[in-house]
Coordinates of C-alpha atoms in Angstrom, one line a residue:
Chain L
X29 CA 46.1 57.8 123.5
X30 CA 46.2 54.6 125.3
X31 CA 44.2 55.0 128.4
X32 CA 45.2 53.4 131.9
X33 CA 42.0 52.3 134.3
X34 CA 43.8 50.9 138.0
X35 CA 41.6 49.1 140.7
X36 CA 40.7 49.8 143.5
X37 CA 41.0 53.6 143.7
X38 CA 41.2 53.2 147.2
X39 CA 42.2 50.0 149.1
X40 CA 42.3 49.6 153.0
X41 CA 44.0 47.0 154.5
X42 CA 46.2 45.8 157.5
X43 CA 49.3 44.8 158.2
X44 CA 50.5 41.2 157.1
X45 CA 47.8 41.2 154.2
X46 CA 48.6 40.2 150.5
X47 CA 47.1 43.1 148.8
X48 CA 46.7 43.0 145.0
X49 CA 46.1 46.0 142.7
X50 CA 45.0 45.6 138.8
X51 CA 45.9 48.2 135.8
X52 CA 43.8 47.7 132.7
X53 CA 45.2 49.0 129.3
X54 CA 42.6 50.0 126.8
X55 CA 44.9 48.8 124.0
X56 CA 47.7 46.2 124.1
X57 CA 51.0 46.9 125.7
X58 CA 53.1 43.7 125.6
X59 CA 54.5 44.6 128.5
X60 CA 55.7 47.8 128.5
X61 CA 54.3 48.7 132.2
X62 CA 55.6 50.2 135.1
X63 CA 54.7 50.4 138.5
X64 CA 55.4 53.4 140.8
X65 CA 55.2 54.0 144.9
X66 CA 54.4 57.9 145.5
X67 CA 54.3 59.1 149.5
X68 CA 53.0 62.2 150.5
X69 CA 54.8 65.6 149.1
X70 CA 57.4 62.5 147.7
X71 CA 58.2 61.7 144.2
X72 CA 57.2 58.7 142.8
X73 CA 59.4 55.9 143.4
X74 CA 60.1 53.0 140.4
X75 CA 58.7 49.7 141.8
X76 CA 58.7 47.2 138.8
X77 CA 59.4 47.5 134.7
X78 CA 58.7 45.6 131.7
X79 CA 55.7 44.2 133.7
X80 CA 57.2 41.9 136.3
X81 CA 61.2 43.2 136.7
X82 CA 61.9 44.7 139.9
X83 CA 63.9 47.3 140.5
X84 CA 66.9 47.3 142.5
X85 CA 66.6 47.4 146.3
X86 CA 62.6 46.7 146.2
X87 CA 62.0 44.9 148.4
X88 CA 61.0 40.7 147.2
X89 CA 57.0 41.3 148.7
X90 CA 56.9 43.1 145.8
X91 CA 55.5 41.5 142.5
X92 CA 54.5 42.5 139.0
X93 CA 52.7 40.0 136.5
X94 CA 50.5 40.2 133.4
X95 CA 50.7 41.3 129.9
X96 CA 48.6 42.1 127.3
X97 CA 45.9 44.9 128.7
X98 CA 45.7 43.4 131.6
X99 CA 48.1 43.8 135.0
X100 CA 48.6 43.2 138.7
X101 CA 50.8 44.3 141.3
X102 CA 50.7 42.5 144.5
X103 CA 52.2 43.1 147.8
X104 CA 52.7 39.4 149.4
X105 CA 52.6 40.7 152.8
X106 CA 51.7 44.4 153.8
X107 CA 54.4 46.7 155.3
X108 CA 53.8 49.7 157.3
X109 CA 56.1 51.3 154.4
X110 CA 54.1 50.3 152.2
X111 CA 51.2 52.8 153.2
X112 CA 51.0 54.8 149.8
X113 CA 49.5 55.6 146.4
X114 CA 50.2 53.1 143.9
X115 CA 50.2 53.8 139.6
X116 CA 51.0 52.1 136.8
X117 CA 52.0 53.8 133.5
X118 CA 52.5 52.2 130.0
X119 CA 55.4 52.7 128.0
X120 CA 54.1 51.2 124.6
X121 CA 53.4 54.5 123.0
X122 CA 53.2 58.4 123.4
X123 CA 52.2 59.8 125.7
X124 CA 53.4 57.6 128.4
X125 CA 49.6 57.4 130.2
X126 CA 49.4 56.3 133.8
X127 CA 46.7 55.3 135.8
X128 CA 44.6 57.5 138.1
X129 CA 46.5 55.9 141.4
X130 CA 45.3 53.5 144.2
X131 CA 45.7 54.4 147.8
X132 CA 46.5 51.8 150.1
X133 CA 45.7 52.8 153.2
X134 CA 45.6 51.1 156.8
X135 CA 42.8 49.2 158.1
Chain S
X27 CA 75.1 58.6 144.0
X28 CA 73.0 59.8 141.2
X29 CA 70.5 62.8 141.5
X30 CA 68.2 65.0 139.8
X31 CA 67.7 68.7 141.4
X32 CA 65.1 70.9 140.6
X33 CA 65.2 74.5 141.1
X34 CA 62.8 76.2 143.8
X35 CA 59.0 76.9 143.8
X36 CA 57.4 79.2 141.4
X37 CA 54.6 81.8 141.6
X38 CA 53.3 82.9 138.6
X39 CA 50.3 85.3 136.9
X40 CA 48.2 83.7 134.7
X41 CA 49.3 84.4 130.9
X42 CA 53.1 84.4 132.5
X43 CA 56.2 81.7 131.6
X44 CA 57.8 79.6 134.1
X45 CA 61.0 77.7 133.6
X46 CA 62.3 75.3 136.0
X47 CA 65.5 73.6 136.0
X48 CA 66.9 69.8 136.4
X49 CA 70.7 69.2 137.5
X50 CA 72.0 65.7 137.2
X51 CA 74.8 65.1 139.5
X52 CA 77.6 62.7 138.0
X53 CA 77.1 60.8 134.7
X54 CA 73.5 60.4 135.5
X55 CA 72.4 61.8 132.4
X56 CA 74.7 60.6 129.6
X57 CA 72.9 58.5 127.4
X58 CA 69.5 58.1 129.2
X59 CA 66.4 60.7 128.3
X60 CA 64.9 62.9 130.6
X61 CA 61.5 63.3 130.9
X62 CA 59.1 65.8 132.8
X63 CA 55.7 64.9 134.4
X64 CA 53.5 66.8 136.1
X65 CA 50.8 66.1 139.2
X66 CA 47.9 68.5 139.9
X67 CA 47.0 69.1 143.6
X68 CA 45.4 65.7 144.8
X69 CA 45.5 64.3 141.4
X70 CA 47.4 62.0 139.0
X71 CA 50.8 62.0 136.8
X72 CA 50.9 63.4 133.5
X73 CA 54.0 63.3 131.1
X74 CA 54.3 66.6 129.3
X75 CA 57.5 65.5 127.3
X76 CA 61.4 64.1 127.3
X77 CA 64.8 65.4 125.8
X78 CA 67.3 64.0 125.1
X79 CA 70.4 65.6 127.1
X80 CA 73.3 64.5 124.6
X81 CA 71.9 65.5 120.9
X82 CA 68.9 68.0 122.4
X83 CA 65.6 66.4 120.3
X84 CA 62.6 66.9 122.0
X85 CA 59.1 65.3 122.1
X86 CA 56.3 66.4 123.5
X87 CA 52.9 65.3 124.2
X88 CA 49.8 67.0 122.5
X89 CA 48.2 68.6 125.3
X90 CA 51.1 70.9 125.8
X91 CA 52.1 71.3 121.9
X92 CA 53.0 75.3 120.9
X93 CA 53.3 76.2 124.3
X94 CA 56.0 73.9 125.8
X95 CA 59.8 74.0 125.0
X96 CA 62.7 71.8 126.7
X97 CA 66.5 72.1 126.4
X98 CA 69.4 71.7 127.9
X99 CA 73.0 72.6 128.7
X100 CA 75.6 70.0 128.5
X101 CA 78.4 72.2 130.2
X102 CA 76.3 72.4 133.8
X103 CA 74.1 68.9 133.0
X104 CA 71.0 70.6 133.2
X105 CA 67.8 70.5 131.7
X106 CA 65.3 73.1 131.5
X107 CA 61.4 73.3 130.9
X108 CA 59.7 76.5 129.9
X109 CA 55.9 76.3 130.0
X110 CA 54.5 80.1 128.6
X111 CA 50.7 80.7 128.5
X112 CA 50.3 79.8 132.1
X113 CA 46.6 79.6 133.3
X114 CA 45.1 78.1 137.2
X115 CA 45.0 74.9 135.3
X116 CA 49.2 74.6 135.7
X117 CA 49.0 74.9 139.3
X118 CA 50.5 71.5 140.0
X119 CA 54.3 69.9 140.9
X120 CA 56.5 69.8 138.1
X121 CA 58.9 66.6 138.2
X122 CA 61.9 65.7 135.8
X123 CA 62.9 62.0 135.6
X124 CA 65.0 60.3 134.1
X125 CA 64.3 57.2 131.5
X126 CA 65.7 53.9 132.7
X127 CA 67.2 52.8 129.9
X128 CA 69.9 54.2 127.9
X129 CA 69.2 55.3 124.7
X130 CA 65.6 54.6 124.9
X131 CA 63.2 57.0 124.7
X132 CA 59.9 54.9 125.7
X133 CA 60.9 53.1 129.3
X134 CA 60.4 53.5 132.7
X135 CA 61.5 56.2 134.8
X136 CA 64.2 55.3 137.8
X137 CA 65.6 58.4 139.0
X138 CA 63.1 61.5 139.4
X139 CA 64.1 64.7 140.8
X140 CA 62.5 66.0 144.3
X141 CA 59.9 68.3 142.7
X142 CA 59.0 71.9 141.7
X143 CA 55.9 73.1 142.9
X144 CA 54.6 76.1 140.4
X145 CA 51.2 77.8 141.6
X146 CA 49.7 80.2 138.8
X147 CA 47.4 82.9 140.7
X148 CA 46.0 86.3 140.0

């Protein structure tokens, strides 16, 4: 199985920040990656596919890149929405792994 | 606008079956897989497995191979997942969600229903 490693677990930061979150693959993807938003006693939310292609009504402070094994999701500019845990997942190959999470959380 | 509706919380015996349900409202389902995933108390997501709602083939990942069975009805657009052999280890939120892309099993997920929580205790 292809094994999904984000970082940081945990991230704090304020409002207004750019805040960047990385997803390693231990075996190439292209870029068959996803990125997910889960709030508290929520279901995860879809952020961004095929690596960089965001999904409808997410909001433009939201940005995907990378391919490869190697990802990033970035937040230009910290919302107080945007408080949450963070995964990625890879869709290269069964089972779809994702990535132990990232909380951001306020500064 | 499209949904996914889960049936209500489960509390089970260790050794028991649970099934839980997954209701598409609309078209939300024609064409496009469904998958289930699964999140531990405090922990990660793990996909158990999709279906696909028209045709009925399943796939299923190894962890949860002989003990794991999906299918659906086509009349009510519902999907069902019947995990049997339960033990404290299945204690976690069971979610169904649906595959972004039609026709396509491998892809990202858009629409996930609102959750199932299933607690196995003696």
């Amino acid at each position: 199985d292809i094994q999904m490693t984000q970082s940081p677990s945990t991230l704090s930061a304020s409002v207004g920040d750019r805040v960047t979150i990385t997803c390693r693959a231990t075996q190439t993807i292209s870029r068959w990656l996803a990125w997910y938003q889960q709030k508290p006693g929520k279901a995860p939310k879809l952020l961004i596919y095929g690596a960089s292609t965001l999904e409808s009504v997410v909001p433009s402070r939201f940005s995907g890149s990378g391919s490869g094994t190697e990802f990033t999701l970035t937040i230009s500019s910290l919302q107080p929405d945007d408080f949450a845990t963070y995964y990625c997942q890879q869709y290269n190959s069964y089972p779809g792994t994702f990535g132990q999470g990232t909380k951001v959380e306020i500064k | 606008q499209v949904q996914l509706v889960q049936s209500g919380a489960e509390a089970k015996k260790p050794g028991a079956s649970v099934k839980i349900s997954c209701k598409a409202s609309g078209n939300a389902l024609t064409r496009h897989y469904l998958h289930w995933v699964r999140q531990a108390p405090g922990q990660g997501l793990e996909w158990m497995g999709t279906i696909d709602p028209t045709g009925g083939s399943t796939t299923y990942a190894q962890n949860f191979q002989g003990r794991l069975a999906m299918t659906r009805d086509t009349s009510t657009k519902s999907v069902y997942i019947e995990l049997s052999s339960l033990t404290f280890e299945d204690t976690a939120v069971y979610y169904c969600a649906r595959g972004r892309d039609m026709a396509t099993i491998l892809c990202a997920f858009d629409i996930w229903g609102q959750g199932t929580m299933v607690t196995v205790s003696s």
